[in-house]
mmCIF file of C-alpha atoms in Angstrom:
data_model
loop_
_atom_site.group_PDB
_atom_site.id
_atom_site.type_symbol
_atom_site.label_atom_id
_atom_site.label_comp_id
_atom_site.label_asym_id
_atom_site.label_seq_id
_atom_site.Cartn_x
_atom_site.Cartn_y
_atom_site.Cartn_z
ATOM 1 C CA MET A 51 43.402 21.857 -11.282
ATOM 2 C CA GLY A 52 42.502 23.481 -14.587
ATOM 3 C CA THR A 53 41.087 26.751 -15.809
ATOM 4 C CA GLU A 54 37.569 27.910 -15.037
ATOM 5 C CA PRO A 55 36.305 26.972 -18.551
ATOM 6 C CA GLU A 56 37.992 23.544 -18.341
ATOM 7 C CA LEU A 57 36.461 22.799 -14.944
ATOM 8 C CA GLU A 58 33.086 24.045 -16.171
ATOM 9 C CA ALA A 59 33.252 21.787 -19.248
ATOM 10 C CA LEU A 60 34.007 18.810 -17.004
ATOM 11 C CA GLY A 61 31.007 19.590 -14.791
ATOM 12 C CA VAL A 62 33.075 20.206 -11.668
ATOM 13 C CA TRP A 63 31.136 23.323 -10.660
ATOM 14 C CA GLU A 64 27.862 21.362 -10.787
ATOM 15 C CA GLN A 65 29.076 18.786 -8.248
ATOM 16 C CA PRO A 66 26.944 18.932 -5.066
ATOM 17 C CA ALA A 67 29.954 19.642 -2.829
ATOM 18 C CA MET A 68 30.876 22.650 -4.971
ATOM 19 C CA GLN A 69 27.565 24.300 -4.027
ATOM 20 C CA GLU A 70 28.604 24.505 -0.368
ATOM 21 C CA GLU A 71 31.248 26.491 1.481
ATOM 22 C CA PRO A 72 34.195 26.473 1.355
ATOM 23 C CA PHE A 73 34.058 24.769 -2.070
ATOM 24 C CA ARG A 74 31.824 27.438 -3.628
ATOM 25 C CA GLY A 75 34.620 30.001 -3.105
ATOM 26 C CA TYR A 76 37.120 27.937 -5.079
ATOM 27 C CA ARG A 77 35.426 28.934 -8.327
ATOM 28 C CA GLN A 78 36.393 32.569 -7.674
ATOM 29 C CA ASP A 79 39.946 31.497 -6.760
ATOM 30 C CA VAL A 80 40.261 29.624 -10.060
ATOM 31 C CA ALA A 81 38.716 32.527 -11.988
ATOM 32 C CA GLU A 82 41.411 34.774 -10.475
ATOM 33 C CA GLY A 83 44.147 32.432 -11.719
ATOM 34 C CA ARG A 84 44.723 30.417 -8.539
ATOM 35 C CA SER A 85 44.380 26.962 -10.053
ATOM 36 C CA VAL A 86 47.513 25.208 -8.802
ATOM 37 C CA LEU A 87 46.959 23.061 -5.730
ATOM 38 C CA GLU A 88 50.032 23.371 -3.530
ATOM 39 C CA ALA A 89 51.017 22.003 -0.124
ATOM 40 C CA LEU A 90 53.108 24.538 1.776
ATOM 41 C CA ARG A 91 54.210 24.714 5.388
ATOM 42 C CA SER A 92 51.374 27.198 5.896
ATOM 43 C CA GLY A 93 48.891 24.592 4.610
ATOM 44 C CA LEU A 94 47.315 23.442 1.390
ATOM 45 C CA GLU A 95 46.146 26.264 -0.860
ATOM 46 C CA LEU A 96 45.300 27.264 -4.396
ATOM 47 C CA ASN A 97 48.004 29.454 -5.941
ATOM 48 C CA THR A 98 48.771 31.031 -9.283
ATOM 49 C CA LEU A 99 51.125 29.257 -11.634
ATOM 50 C CA GLN A 100 53.552 32.175 -11.236
ATOM 51 C CA GLU A 101 53.649 31.722 -7.435
ATOM 52 C CA PHE A 102 54.060 27.975 -7.796
ATOM 53 C CA LEU A 103 56.894 28.215 -10.329
ATOM 54 C CA ASN A 104 59.263 29.913 -7.898
ATOM 55 C CA VAL A 105 61.448 26.762 -7.962
ATOM 56 C CA ASP A 106 64.630 25.479 -9.634
ATOM 57 C CA ASP A 107 63.354 21.979 -10.456
ATOM 58 C CA LEU A 108 59.902 20.941 -11.622
ATOM 59 C CA ALA A 109 58.494 17.732 -13.030
ATOM 60 C CA VAL A 110 54.989 17.753 -14.462
ATOM 61 C CA LEU A 111 53.575 14.232 -14.203
ATOM 62 C CA ARG A 112 50.273 12.966 -15.630
ATOM 63 C CA PRO A 113 48.611 9.670 -14.656
ATOM 64 C CA LYS A 114 48.738 7.160 -17.492
ATOM 65 C CA THR A 115 45.673 5.205 -16.391
ATOM 66 C CA LEU A 116 43.221 7.916 -15.391
ATOM 67 C CA ALA A 117 39.944 6.946 -17.042
ATOM 68 C CA PRO A 118 37.542 9.720 -18.113
ATOM 69 C CA ASP A 119 35.144 8.802 -15.299
ATOM 70 C CA GLN A 120 37.986 9.239 -12.753
ATOM 71 C CA VAL A 121 38.877 12.821 -13.713
ATOM 72 C CA VAL A 122 36.119 14.684 -11.829
ATOM 73 C CA PRO A 123 36.399 12.514 -8.677
ATOM 74 C CA SER A 124 40.172 13.131 -8.685
ATOM 75 C CA LEU A 125 39.633 16.883 -8.993
ATOM 76 C CA MET A 126 37.064 16.774 -6.188
ATOM 77 C CA ARG A 127 39.533 14.898 -3.952
ATOM 78 C CA GLY A 128 42.018 17.671 -4.729
ATOM 79 C CA PHE A 129 39.583 20.439 -3.802
ATOM 80 C CA GLN A 130 38.795 18.547 -0.568
ATOM 81 C CA GLN A 131 42.429 18.994 0.500
ATOM 82 C CA VAL A 132 42.393 22.821 0.300
ATOM 83 C CA GLY A 133 42.753 24.423 3.703
ATOM 84 C CA LYS A 134 44.267 21.420 5.449
ATOM 85 C CA GLU A 135 47.258 22.041 7.657
ATOM 86 C CA TYR A 136 50.756 20.876 6.753
ATOM 87 C CA ASP A 137 51.495 17.334 7.943
ATOM 88 C CA PHE A 138 54.704 17.743 9.942
ATOM 89 C CA ASN A 139 54.446 14.036 10.888
ATOM 90 C CA PHE A 140 54.461 13.011 7.196
ATOM 91 C CA ASP A 141 51.815 10.353 7.954
ATOM 92 C CA VAL A 142 49.871 9.253 4.846
ATOM 93 C CA GLU A 143 47.171 7.655 6.986
ATOM 94 C CA THR A 144 46.057 10.952 8.524
ATOM 95 C CA THR A 145 43.276 12.756 6.706
ATOM 96 C CA GLY A 146 43.237 16.129 8.471
ATOM 97 C CA THR A 147 46.765 17.170 7.536
ATOM 98 C CA ILE A 148 48.760 16.808 4.325
ATOM 99 C CA VAL A 149 52.242 17.275 2.879
ATOM 100 C CA CYS A 150 53.179 17.768 -0.798
ATOM 101 C CA SER A 151 54.016 14.111 -1.505
ATOM 102 C CA GLU A 152 50.760 12.979 0.118
ATOM 103 C CA LEU A 153 48.689 15.085 -2.280
ATOM 104 C CA PRO A 154 48.914 12.699 -5.283
ATOM 105 C CA TYR A 155 48.575 9.764 -2.871
ATOM 106 C CA HIS A 156 45.138 11.040 -1.797
ATOM 107 C CA VAL A 157 44.023 12.387 -5.185
ATOM 108 C CA TYR A 158 44.862 9.213 -7.131
ATOM 109 C CA PRO A 159 43.925 6.277 -4.872
ATOM 110 C CA HIS A 160 43.877 3.885 -7.855
ATOM 111 C CA ILE A 161 47.710 4.111 -8.065
ATOM 112 C CA ASP A 162 49.689 1.395 -6.285
ATOM 113 C CA TRP A 163 51.743 3.764 -4.122
ATOM 114 C CA GLN A 164 54.896 2.655 -2.372
ATOM 115 C CA THR A 165 54.902 3.859 1.223
ATOM 116 C CA GLU A 166 57.536 3.305 3.867
ATOM 117 C CA ALA A 167 57.224 2.569 7.571
ATOM 118 C CA GLU A 168 59.073 5.306 9.472
ATOM 119 C CA LEU A 169 58.957 5.705 13.242
ATOM 120 C CA GLY A 170 55.606 3.955 13.619
ATOM 121 C CA ARG A 171 53.805 5.619 10.701
ATOM 122 C CA PHE A 172 53.630 5.209 6.936
ATOM 123 C CA THR A 173 55.135 7.948 4.788
ATOM 124 C CA ILE A 174 55.507 8.745 1.103
ATOM 125 C CA SER A 175 58.416 10.896 -0.033
ATOM 126 C CA PRO A 176 58.735 13.087 -3.125
ATOM 127 C CA ASP A 177 61.190 10.466 -4.418
ATOM 128 C CA ASP A 178 58.478 7.801 -4.010
ATOM 129 C CA VAL A 179 56.114 9.931 -6.107
ATOM 130 C CA ALA A 180 58.777 10.622 -8.751
ATOM 131 C CA ALA A 181 59.621 6.895 -8.933
ATOM 132 C CA GLN A 182 56.070 6.313 -10.192
ATOM 133 C CA ALA A 183 57.130 8.002 -13.475
ATOM 134 C CA ILE A 184 60.053 5.714 -14.340
ATOM 135 C CA GLY A 185 60.348 2.114 -15.419
ATOM 136 C CA ASP A 186 58.154 -0.328 -17.306
ATOM 137 C CA LYS A 187 55.308 -0.132 -14.777
ATOM 138 C CA ALA A 188 55.276 3.659 -14.467
ATOM 139 C CA ALA A 189 51.886 4.986 -13.376
ATOM 140 C CA PHE A 190 52.732 8.528 -14.489
ATOM 141 C CA GLU A 191 54.060 10.077 -17.671
ATOM 142 C CA LEU A 192 56.663 12.851 -17.507
ATOM 143 C CA ILE A 193 55.099 15.759 -19.414
ATOM 144 C CA LEU A 194 57.548 18.588 -18.732
ATOM 145 C CA PHE A 195 60.805 18.802 -16.804
ATOM 146 C CA TYR A 196 62.805 21.799 -15.541
ATOM 147 C CA HIS A 197 66.169 21.210 -13.875
ATOM 148 C CA ASP A 198 68.458 23.854 -12.353
ATOM 149 C CA GLY A 199 66.089 26.565 -13.542
ATOM 150 C CA GLY A 200 65.968 25.560 -17.203
ATOM 151 C CA GLN A 201 63.632 23.462 -19.311
ATOM 152 C CA VAL A 202 65.118 20.126 -20.312
ATOM 153 C CA GLU A 203 64.614 19.215 -23.972
ATOM 154 C CA PRO A 204 61.867 16.583 -24.372
ATOM 155 C CA ASP A 205 64.213 13.896 -25.751
ATOM 156 C CA GLU A 206 66.579 14.387 -22.793
ATOM 157 C CA ALA A 207 63.959 14.845 -20.065
ATOM 158 C CA LEU A 208 63.062 11.264 -19.159
ATOM 159 C CA PRO A 209 66.653 9.929 -19.140
ATOM 160 C CA LEU A 210 67.837 12.819 -16.926
ATOM 161 C CA PHE A 211 64.767 12.609 -14.684
ATOM 162 C CA THR A 212 65.281 8.822 -14.327
ATOM 163 C CA ASP A 213 68.952 9.263 -13.435
ATOM 164 C CA LEU A 214 68.153 11.912 -10.825
ATOM 165 C CA VAL A 215 65.354 9.857 -9.242
ATOM 166 C CA ARG A 216 67.483 6.719 -9.105
ATOM 167 C CA GLN A 217 70.357 8.727 -7.650
ATOM 168 C CA ASP A 218 68.099 10.122 -4.900
ATOM 169 C CA VAL A 219 66.671 6.662 -4.143
ATOM 170 C CA ASP A 220 70.191 5.135 -3.999
ATOM 171 C CA GLU A 221 71.356 7.890 -1.610
ATOM 172 C CA LYS A 222 68.309 7.335 0.599
ATOM 173 C CA GLU A 223 68.894 3.576 0.722
ATOM 174 C CA GLY A 224 72.683 3.835 1.122
#
């Protein structure tokens, strides 16, 4: 989400919703280092970067087309997700529950997301999110990539990331 000074400089703390509970408490969470928005089975919460980085693979993606006037509304949509329960139905059309791959779907509505009809509901998988960072019409830029616990060199990151995403998509389709 950003550091406390970054969010202050953007004017996030002055947003009307941030003056009310539970949003007012998020400033303290961010000040204490909990600035990573994360969807876990226990629900959506703000965590420290150290807690979040307890993974083997990580891709940091940044929207390519996020205009300056879209930054604060995107952050506010992110803060609005905190506290929601985990979406065990993986339904992108629900608003009261959320899963990790639905988070960017709700935060960046200007992106042309690819969803899939599954058992009478629409879903978005992590592979669908990752696919938005490859190809000529990529909506996201790959900023940083860790694979098997190690950082991939910048010149090797996008080719490896692309191969892995395409491999996962091919396995899902095949």
